[in-house]
PDB file of C-alpha atoms in Angstrom:
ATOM      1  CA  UNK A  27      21.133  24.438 -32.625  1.00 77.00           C
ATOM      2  CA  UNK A  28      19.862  21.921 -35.209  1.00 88.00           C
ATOM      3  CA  UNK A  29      17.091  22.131 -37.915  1.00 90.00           C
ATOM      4  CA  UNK A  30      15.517  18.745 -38.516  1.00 84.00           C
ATOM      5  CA  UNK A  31      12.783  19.971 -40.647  1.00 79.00           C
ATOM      6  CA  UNK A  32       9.100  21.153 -39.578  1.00 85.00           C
ATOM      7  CA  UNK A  33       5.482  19.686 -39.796  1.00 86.00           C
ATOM      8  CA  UNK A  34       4.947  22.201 -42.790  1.00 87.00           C
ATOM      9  CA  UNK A  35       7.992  21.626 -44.863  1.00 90.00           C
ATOM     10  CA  UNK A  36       9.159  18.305 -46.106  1.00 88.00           C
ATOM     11  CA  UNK A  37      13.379  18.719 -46.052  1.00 88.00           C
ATOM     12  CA  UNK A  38      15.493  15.714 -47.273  1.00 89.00           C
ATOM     13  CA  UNK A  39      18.022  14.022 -45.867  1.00 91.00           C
ATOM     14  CA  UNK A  40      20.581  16.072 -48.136  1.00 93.00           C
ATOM     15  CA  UNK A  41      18.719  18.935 -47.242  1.00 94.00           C
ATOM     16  CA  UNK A  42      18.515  18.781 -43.617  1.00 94.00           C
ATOM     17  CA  UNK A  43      22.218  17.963 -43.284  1.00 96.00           C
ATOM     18  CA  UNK A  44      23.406  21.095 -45.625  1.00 96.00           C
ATOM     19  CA  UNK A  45      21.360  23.657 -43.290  1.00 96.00           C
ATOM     20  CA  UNK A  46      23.004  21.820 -40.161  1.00 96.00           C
ATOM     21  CA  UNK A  47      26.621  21.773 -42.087  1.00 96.00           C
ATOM     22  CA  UNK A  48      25.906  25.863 -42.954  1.00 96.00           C
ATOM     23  CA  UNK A  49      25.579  26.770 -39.430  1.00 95.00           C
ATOM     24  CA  UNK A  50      28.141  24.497 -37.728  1.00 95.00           C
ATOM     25  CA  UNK A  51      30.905  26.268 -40.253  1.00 94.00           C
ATOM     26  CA  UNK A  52      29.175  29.951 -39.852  1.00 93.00           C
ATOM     27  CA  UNK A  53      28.919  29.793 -43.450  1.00 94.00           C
ATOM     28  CA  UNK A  54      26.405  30.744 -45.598  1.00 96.00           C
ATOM     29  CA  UNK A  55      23.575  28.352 -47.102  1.00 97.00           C
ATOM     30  CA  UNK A  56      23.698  29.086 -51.086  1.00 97.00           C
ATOM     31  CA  UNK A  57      20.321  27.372 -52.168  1.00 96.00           C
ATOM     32  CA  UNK A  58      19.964  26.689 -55.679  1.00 94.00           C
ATOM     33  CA  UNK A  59      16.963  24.739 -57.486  1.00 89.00           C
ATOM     34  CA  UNK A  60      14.080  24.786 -59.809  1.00 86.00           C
ATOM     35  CA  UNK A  61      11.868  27.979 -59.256  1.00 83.00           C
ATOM     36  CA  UNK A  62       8.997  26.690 -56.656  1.00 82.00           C
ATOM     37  CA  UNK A  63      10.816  23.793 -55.166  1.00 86.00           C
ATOM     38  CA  UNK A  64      10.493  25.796 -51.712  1.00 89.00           C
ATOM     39  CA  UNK A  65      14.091  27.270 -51.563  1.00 92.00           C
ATOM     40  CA  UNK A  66      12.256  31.028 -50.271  1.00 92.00           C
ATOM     41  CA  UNK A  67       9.779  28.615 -47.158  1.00 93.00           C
ATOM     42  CA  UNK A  68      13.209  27.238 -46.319  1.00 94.00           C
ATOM     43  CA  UNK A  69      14.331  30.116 -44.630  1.00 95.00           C
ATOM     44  CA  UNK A  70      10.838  30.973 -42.815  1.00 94.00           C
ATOM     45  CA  UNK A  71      11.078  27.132 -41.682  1.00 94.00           C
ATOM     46  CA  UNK A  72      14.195  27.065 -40.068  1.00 95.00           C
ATOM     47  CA  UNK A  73      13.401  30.345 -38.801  1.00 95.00           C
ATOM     48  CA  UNK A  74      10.652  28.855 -37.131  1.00 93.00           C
ATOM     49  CA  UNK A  75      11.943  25.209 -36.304  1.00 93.00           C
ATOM     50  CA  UNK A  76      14.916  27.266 -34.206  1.00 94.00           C
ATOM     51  CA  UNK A  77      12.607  30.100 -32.622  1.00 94.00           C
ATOM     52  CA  UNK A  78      14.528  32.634 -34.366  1.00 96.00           C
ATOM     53  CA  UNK A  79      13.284  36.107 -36.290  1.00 96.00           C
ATOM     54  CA  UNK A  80      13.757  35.707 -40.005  1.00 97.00           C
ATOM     55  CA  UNK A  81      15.065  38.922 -41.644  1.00 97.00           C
ATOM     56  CA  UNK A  82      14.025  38.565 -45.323  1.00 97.00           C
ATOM     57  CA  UNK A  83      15.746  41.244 -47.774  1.00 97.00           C
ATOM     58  CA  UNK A  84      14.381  40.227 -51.668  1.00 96.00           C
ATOM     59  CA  UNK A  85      17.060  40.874 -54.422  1.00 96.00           C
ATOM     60  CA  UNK A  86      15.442  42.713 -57.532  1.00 94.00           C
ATOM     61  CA  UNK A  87      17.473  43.933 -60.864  1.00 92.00           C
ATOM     62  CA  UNK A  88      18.080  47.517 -59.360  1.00 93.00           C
ATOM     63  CA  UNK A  89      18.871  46.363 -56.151  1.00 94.00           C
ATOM     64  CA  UNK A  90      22.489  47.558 -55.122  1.00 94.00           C
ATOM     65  CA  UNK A  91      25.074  45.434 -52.571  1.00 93.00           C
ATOM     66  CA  UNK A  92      24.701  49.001 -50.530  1.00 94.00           C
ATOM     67  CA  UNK A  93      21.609  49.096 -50.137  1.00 95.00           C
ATOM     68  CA  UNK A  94      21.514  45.919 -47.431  1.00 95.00           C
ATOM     69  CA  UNK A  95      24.257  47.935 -45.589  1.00 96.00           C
ATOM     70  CA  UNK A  96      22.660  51.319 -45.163  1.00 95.00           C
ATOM     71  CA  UNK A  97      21.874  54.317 -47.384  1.00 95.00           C
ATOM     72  CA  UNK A  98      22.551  57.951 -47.036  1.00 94.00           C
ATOM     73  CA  UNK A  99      19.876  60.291 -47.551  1.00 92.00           C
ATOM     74  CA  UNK A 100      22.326  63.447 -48.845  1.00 90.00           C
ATOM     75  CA  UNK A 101      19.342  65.383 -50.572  1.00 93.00           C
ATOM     76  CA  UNK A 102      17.110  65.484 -47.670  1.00 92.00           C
ATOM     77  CA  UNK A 103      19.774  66.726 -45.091  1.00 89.00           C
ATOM     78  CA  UNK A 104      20.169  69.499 -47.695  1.00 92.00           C
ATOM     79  CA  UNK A 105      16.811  70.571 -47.739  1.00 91.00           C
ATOM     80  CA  UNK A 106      16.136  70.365 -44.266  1.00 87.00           C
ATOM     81  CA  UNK A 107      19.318  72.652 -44.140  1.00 89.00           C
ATOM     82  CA  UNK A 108      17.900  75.212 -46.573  1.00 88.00           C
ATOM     83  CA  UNK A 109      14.519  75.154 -43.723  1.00 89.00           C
ATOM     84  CA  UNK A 110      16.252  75.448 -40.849  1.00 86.00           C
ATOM     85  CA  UNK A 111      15.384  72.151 -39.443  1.00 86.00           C
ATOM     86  CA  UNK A 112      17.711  71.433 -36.216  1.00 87.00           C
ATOM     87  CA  UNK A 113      17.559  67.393 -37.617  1.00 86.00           C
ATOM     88  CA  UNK A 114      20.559  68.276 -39.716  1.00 88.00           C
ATOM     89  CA  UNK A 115      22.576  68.579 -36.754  1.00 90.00           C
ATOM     90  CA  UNK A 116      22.114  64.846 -36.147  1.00 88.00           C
ATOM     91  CA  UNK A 117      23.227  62.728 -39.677  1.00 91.00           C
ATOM     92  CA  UNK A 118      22.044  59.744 -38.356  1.00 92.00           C
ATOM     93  CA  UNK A 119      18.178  61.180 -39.283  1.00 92.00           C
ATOM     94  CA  UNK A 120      19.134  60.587 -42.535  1.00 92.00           C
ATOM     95  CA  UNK A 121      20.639  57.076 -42.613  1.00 95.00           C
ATOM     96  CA  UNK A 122      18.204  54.394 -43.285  1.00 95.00           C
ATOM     97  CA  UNK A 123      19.650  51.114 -41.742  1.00 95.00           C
ATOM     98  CA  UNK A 124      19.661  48.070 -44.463  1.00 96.00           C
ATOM     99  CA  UNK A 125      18.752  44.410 -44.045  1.00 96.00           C
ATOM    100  CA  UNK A 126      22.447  43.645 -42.918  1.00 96.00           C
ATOM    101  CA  UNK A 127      22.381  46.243 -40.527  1.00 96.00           C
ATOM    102  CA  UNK A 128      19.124  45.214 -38.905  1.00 96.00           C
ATOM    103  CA  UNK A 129      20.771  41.098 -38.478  1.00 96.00           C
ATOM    104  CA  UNK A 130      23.974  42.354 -37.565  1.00 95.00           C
ATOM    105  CA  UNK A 131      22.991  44.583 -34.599  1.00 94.00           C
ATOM    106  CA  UNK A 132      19.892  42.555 -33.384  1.00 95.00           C
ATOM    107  CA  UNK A 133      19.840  41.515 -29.828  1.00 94.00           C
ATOM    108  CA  UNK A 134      19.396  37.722 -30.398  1.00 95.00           C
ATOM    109  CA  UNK A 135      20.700  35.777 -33.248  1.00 95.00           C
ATOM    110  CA  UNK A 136      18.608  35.825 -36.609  1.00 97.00           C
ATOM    111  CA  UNK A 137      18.059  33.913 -40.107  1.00 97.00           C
ATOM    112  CA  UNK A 138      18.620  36.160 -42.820  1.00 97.00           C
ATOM    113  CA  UNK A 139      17.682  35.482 -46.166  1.00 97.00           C
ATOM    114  CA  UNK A 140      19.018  36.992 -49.207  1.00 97.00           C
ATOM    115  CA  UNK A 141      16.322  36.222 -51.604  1.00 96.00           C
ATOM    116  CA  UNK A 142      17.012  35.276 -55.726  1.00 95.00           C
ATOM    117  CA  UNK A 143      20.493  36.996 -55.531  1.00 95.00           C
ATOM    118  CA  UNK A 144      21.423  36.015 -59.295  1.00 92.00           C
ATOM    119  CA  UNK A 145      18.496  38.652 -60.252  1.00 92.00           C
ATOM    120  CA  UNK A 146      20.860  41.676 -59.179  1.00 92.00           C
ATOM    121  CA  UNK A 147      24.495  42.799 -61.249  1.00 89.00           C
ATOM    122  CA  UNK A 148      26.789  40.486 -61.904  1.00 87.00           C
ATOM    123  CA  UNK A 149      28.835  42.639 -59.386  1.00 90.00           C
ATOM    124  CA  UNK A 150      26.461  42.454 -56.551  1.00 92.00           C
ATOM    125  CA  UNK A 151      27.442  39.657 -54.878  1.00 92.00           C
ATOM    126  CA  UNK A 152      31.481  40.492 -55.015  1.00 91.00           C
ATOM    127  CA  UNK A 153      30.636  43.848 -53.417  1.00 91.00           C
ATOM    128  CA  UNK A 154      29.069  41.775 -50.114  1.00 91.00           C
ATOM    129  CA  UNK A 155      32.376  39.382 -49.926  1.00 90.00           C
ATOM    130  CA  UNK A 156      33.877  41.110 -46.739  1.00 88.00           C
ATOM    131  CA  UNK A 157      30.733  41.789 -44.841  1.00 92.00           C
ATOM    132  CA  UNK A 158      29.500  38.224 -45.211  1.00 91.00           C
ATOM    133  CA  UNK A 159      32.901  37.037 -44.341  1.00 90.00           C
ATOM    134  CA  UNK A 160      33.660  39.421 -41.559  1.00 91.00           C
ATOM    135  CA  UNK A 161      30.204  40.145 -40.710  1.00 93.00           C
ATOM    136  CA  UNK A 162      31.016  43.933 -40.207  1.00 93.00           C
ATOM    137  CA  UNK A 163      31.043  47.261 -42.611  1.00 94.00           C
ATOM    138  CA  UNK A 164      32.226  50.677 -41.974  1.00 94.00           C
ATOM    139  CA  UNK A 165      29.381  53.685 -41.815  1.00 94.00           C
ATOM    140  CA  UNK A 166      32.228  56.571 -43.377  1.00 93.00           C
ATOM    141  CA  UNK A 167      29.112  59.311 -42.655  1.00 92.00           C
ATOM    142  CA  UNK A 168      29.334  58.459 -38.600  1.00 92.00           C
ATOM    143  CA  UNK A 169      33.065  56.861 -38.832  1.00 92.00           C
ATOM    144  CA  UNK A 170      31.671  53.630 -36.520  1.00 94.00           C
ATOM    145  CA  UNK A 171      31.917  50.212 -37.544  1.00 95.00           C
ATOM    146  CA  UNK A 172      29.062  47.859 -37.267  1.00 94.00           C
ATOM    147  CA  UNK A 173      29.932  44.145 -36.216  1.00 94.00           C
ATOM    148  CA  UNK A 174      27.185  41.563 -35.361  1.00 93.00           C
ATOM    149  CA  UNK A 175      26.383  40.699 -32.110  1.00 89.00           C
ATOM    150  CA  UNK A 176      25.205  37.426 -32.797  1.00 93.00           C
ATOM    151  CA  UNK A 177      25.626  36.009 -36.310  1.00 93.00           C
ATOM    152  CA  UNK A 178      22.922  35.529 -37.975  1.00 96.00           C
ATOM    153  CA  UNK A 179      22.181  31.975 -39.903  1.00 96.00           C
ATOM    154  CA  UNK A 180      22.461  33.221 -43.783  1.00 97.00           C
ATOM    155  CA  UNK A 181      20.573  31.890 -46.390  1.00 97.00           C
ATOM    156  CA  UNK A 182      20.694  33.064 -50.238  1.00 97.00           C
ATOM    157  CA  UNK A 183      18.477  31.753 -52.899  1.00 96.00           C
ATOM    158  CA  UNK A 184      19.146  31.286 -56.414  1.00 94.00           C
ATOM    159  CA  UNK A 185      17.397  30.569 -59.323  1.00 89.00           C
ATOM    160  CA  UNK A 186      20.598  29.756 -61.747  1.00 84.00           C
ATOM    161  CA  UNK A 187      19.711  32.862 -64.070  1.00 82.00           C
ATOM    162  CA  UNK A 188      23.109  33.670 -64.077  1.00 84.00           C
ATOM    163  CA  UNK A 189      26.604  32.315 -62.460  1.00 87.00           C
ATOM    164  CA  UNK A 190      28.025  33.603 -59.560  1.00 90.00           C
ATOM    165  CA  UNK A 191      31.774  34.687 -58.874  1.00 90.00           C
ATOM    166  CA  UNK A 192      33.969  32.372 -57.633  1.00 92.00           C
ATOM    167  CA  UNK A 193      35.073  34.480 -55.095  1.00 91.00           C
ATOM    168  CA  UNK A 194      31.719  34.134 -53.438  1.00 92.00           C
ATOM    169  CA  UNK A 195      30.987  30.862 -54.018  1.00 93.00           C
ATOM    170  CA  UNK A 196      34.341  29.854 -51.897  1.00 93.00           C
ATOM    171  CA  UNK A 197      32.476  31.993 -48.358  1.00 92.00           C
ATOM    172  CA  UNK A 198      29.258  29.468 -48.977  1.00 94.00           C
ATOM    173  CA  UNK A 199      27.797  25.805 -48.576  1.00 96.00           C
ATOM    174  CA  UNK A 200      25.989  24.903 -51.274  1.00 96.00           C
ATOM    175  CA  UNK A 201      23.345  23.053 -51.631  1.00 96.00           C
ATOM    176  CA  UNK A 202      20.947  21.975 -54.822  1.00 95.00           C
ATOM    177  CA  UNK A 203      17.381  21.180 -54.213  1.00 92.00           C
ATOM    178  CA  UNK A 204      16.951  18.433 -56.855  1.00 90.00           C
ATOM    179  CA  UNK A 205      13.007  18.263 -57.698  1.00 90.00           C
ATOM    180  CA  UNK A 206      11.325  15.723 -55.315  1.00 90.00           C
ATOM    181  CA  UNK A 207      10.483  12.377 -56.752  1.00 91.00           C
ATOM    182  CA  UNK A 208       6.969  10.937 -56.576  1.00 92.00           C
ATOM    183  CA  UNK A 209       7.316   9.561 -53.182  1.00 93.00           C
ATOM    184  CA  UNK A 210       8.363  12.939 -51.633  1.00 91.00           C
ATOM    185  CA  UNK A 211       5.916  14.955 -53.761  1.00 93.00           C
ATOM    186  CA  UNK A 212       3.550  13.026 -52.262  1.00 94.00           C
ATOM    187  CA  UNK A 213       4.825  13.743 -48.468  1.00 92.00           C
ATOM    188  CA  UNK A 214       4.951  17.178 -49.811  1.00 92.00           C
ATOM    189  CA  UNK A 215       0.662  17.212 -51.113  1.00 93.00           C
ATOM    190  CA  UNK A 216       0.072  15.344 -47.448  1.00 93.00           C
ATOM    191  CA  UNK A 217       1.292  18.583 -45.552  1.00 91.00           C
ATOM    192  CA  UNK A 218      -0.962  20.661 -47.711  1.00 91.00           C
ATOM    193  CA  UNK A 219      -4.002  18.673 -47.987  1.00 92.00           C
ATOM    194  CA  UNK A 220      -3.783  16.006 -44.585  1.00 91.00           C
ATOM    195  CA  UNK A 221      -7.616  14.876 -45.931  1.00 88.00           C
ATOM    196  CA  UNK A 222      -7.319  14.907 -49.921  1.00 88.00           C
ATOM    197  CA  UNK A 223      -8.075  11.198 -51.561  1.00 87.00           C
ATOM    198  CA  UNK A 224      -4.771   9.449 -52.177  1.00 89.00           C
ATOM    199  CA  UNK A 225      -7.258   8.544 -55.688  1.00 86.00           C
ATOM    200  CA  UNK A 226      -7.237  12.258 -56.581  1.00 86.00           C
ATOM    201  CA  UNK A 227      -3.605  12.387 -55.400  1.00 90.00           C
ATOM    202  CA  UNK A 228      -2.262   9.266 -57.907  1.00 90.00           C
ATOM    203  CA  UNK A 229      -3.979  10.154 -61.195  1.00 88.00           C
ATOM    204  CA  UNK A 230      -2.640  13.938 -60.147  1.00 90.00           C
ATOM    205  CA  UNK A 231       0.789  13.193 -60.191  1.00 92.00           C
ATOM    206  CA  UNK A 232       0.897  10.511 -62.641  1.00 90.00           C
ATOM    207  CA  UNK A 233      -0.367  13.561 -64.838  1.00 89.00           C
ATOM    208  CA  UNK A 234       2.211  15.979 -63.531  1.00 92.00           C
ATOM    209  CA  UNK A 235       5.266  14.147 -63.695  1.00 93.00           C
ATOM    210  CA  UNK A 236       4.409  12.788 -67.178  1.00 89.00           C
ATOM    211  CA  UNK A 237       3.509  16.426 -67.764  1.00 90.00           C
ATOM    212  CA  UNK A 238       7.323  17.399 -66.818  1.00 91.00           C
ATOM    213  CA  UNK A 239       8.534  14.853 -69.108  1.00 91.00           C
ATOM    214  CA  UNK A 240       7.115  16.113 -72.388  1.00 89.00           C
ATOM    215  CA  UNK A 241      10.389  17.244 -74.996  1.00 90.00           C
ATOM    216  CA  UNK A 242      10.778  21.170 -75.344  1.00 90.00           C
ATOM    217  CA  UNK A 243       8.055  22.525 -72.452  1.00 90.00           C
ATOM    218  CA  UNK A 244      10.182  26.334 -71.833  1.00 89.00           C
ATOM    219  CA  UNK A 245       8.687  26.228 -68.376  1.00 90.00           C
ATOM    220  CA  UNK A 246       7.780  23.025 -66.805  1.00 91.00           C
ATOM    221  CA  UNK A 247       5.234  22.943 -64.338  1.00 92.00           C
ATOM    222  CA  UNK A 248       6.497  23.216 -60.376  1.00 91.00           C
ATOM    223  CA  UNK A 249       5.789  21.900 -56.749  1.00 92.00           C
ATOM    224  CA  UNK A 250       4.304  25.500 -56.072  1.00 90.00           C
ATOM    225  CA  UNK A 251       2.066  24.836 -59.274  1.00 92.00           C
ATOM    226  CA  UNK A 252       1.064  21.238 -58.225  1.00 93.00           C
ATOM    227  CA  UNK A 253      -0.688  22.231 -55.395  1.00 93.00           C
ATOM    228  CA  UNK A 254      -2.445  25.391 -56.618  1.00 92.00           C
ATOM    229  CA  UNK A 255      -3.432  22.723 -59.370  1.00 91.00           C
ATOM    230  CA  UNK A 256      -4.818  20.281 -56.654  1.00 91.00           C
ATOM    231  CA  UNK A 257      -6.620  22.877 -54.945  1.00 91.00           C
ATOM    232  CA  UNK A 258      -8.774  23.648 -57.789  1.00 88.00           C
ATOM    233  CA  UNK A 259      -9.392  19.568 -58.577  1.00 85.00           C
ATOM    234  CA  UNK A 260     -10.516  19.693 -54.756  1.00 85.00           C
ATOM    235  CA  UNK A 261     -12.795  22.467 -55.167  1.00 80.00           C
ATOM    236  CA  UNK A 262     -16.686  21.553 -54.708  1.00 57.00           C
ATOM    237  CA  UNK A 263     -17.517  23.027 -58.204  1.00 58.00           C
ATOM    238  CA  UNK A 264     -15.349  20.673 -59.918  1.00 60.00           C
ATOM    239  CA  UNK A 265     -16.738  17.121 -60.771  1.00 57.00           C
ATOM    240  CA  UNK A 266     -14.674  14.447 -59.002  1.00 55.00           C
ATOM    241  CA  UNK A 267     -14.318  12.785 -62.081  1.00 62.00           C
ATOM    242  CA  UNK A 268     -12.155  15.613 -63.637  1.00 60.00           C
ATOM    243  CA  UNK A 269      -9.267  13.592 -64.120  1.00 63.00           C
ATOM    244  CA  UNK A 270     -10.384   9.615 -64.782  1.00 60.00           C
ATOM    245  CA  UNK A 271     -12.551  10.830 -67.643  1.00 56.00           C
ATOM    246  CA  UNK A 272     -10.155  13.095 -69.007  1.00 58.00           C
ATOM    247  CA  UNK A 273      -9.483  12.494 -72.841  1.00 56.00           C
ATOM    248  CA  UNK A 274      -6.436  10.491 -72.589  1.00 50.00           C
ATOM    249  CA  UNK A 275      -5.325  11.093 -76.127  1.00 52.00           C
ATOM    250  CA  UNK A 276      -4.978  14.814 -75.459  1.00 55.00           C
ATOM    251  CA  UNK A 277      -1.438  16.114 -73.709  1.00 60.00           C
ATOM    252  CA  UNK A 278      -3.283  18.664 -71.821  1.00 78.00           C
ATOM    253  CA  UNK A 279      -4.506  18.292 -68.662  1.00 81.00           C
ATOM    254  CA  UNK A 280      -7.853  19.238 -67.486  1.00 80.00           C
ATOM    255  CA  UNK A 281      -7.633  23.174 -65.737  1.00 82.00           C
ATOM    256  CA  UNK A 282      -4.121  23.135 -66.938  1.00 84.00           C
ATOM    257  CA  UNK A 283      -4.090  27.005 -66.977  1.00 88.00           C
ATOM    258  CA  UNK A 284      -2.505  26.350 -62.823  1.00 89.00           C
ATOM    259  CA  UNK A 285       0.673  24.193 -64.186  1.00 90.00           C
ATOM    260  CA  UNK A 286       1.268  26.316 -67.843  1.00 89.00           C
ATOM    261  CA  UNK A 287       2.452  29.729 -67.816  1.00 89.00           C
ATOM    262  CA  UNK A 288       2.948  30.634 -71.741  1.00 89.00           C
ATOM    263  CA  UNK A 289       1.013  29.951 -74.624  1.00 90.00           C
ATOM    264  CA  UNK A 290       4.070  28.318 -76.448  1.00 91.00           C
ATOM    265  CA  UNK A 291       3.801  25.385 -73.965  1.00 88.00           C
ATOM    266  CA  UNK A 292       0.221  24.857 -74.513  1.00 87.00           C
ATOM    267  CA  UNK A 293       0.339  25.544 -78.332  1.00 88.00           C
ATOM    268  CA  UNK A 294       3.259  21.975 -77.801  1.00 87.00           C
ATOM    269  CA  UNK A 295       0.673  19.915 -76.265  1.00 85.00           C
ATOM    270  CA  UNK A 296      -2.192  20.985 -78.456  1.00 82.00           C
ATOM    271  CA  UNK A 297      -0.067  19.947 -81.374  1.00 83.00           C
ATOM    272  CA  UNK A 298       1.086  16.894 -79.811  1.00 78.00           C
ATOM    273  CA  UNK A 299      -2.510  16.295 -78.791  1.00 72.00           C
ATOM    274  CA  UNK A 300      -3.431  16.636 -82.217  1.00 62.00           C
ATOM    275  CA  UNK A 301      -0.894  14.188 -83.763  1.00 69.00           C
ATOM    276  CA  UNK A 302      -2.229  11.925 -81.079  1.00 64.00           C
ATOM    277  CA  UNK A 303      -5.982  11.808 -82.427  1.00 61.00           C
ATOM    278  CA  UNK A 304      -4.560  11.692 -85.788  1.00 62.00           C
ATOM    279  CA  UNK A 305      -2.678   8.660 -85.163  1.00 62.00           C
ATOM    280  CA  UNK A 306      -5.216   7.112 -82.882  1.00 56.00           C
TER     281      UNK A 306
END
């Protein structure tokens, strides 16, 4: 079982091997990289290069380790107590099964993804040491242990917003997606837009990557960005000369509301725009 990339997703060399590496060591794949360098479409791609069902569970500040095991629904078996409701008789009506519980006990083997886990506590990723590593956890409400049948290819994304413990980074194979260079960017537009002019495609990333390049930008612009940017140059109600008549004394890019996200990035280029036409 080997992932060698997919018709929709352009994977490096680096890249390719470090997936392949992950699942020959039953490890799991710790992705780090610029937001929208495709860390997220890795895992639905070698989901669907190897035929297997991705399991996606998305990290979020309140999200707790115990919450991809199971979680016990202690309020509700009360009330349904207080009715008379014969459920209570059963506790398992009131365990809902988590994201590790759904890979672990599936049938076939799966890709799970544990999405932006540096969003959650500091603590969350410590508290998921043994059941990564074991790939098991106790249920104390039934007394049964859960062990995977098949296990799963895992594959956690982060975006560097905070560090991880050491402790967890020793259970993983990491990996950094570096941000692809013009030649891959470019393999990268082609599986977007197969029929978009390689004219368009030049002046668009000449203007991107000098874009990225500018001193003090809080966000720069991303691969994600780039081609929501190139869909609106290929739109029919914008003139195809968009970008060769653009005012090349001004730092900002025609439409560039699709690669900046705050108004301190624009207010830079306006001002470096302007000292620009002053010098000019």
């Amino acid at each position: 079982m080997r992932f060698a990339g997919t018709e929709a997703y352009v994977a490096t060399d680096d890249l390719t091997l470090a997936v392949n590496a992950s699942i020959q060591l039953q490890k799991p794949l710790l992705i780090k990289g610029e937001p929208g360098t495709g860390k997220t479409l890795l895992a639905e791609q070698v989901a669907s290069s190897l035929g297997l069902k991705l399991i996606q569970w998305h990290i979020k500040s309140t999200t707790k380790a115990q919450q991809g095991l199971y979680e016990y629904d202690a309020v509700s078996r009360l009330r349904d107590s207080q009715l008379g409701d014969n459920r209570v008789f059963d506790i398992n009506n009131y365990i809902k099964k988590g994201k590790l519980w759904e890979a672990f006990a599936s049938e076939e083997r799966v890709v799970l993804l544990i999405d932006e886990i540096d969003k959650a506590d500091i603590e969350f990723p410590n508290d998921l040491l043994t059941e990564l590593d074991k790939m098991e956890f106790f249920v104390y409400e039934t007394g049964e242990t859960i062990k995977t049948k098949h296990r799963p290819i895992v594959i956690i994304t982060s975006n560097n917003e905070k560090d991880l413990p050491d402790a967890f980074l020793r259970r993983c194979f990491f990996h950094y997606i570096v941000f692809p260079d013009a030649d891959t960017m470019k393999k990268i537009v082609g599986v977007h837009y197969p029929a978009i002019q390689q004219s368009l495609v030049k002046e668009a990333l000449d203007i991107f990557f000098d874009l990225r390049k500018v001193p003090g930008l809080k966000k720069r612009p991303s691969t994600s960005e780039l081609i929501d940017w190139l869909k609106l140059l290929m739109s029919d109600d914008m003139p195809e000369d968009v970008l060769r008549n653009r005012d090349t004394r001004s730092a900002i890019p025609p439409l560039h509301g699709a690669l900046l996200k705050n108004e301190q990035d624009v207010h830079l280029l306006e001002r470096l725009a302007f000292m620009s036409r002053r010098n000019s």
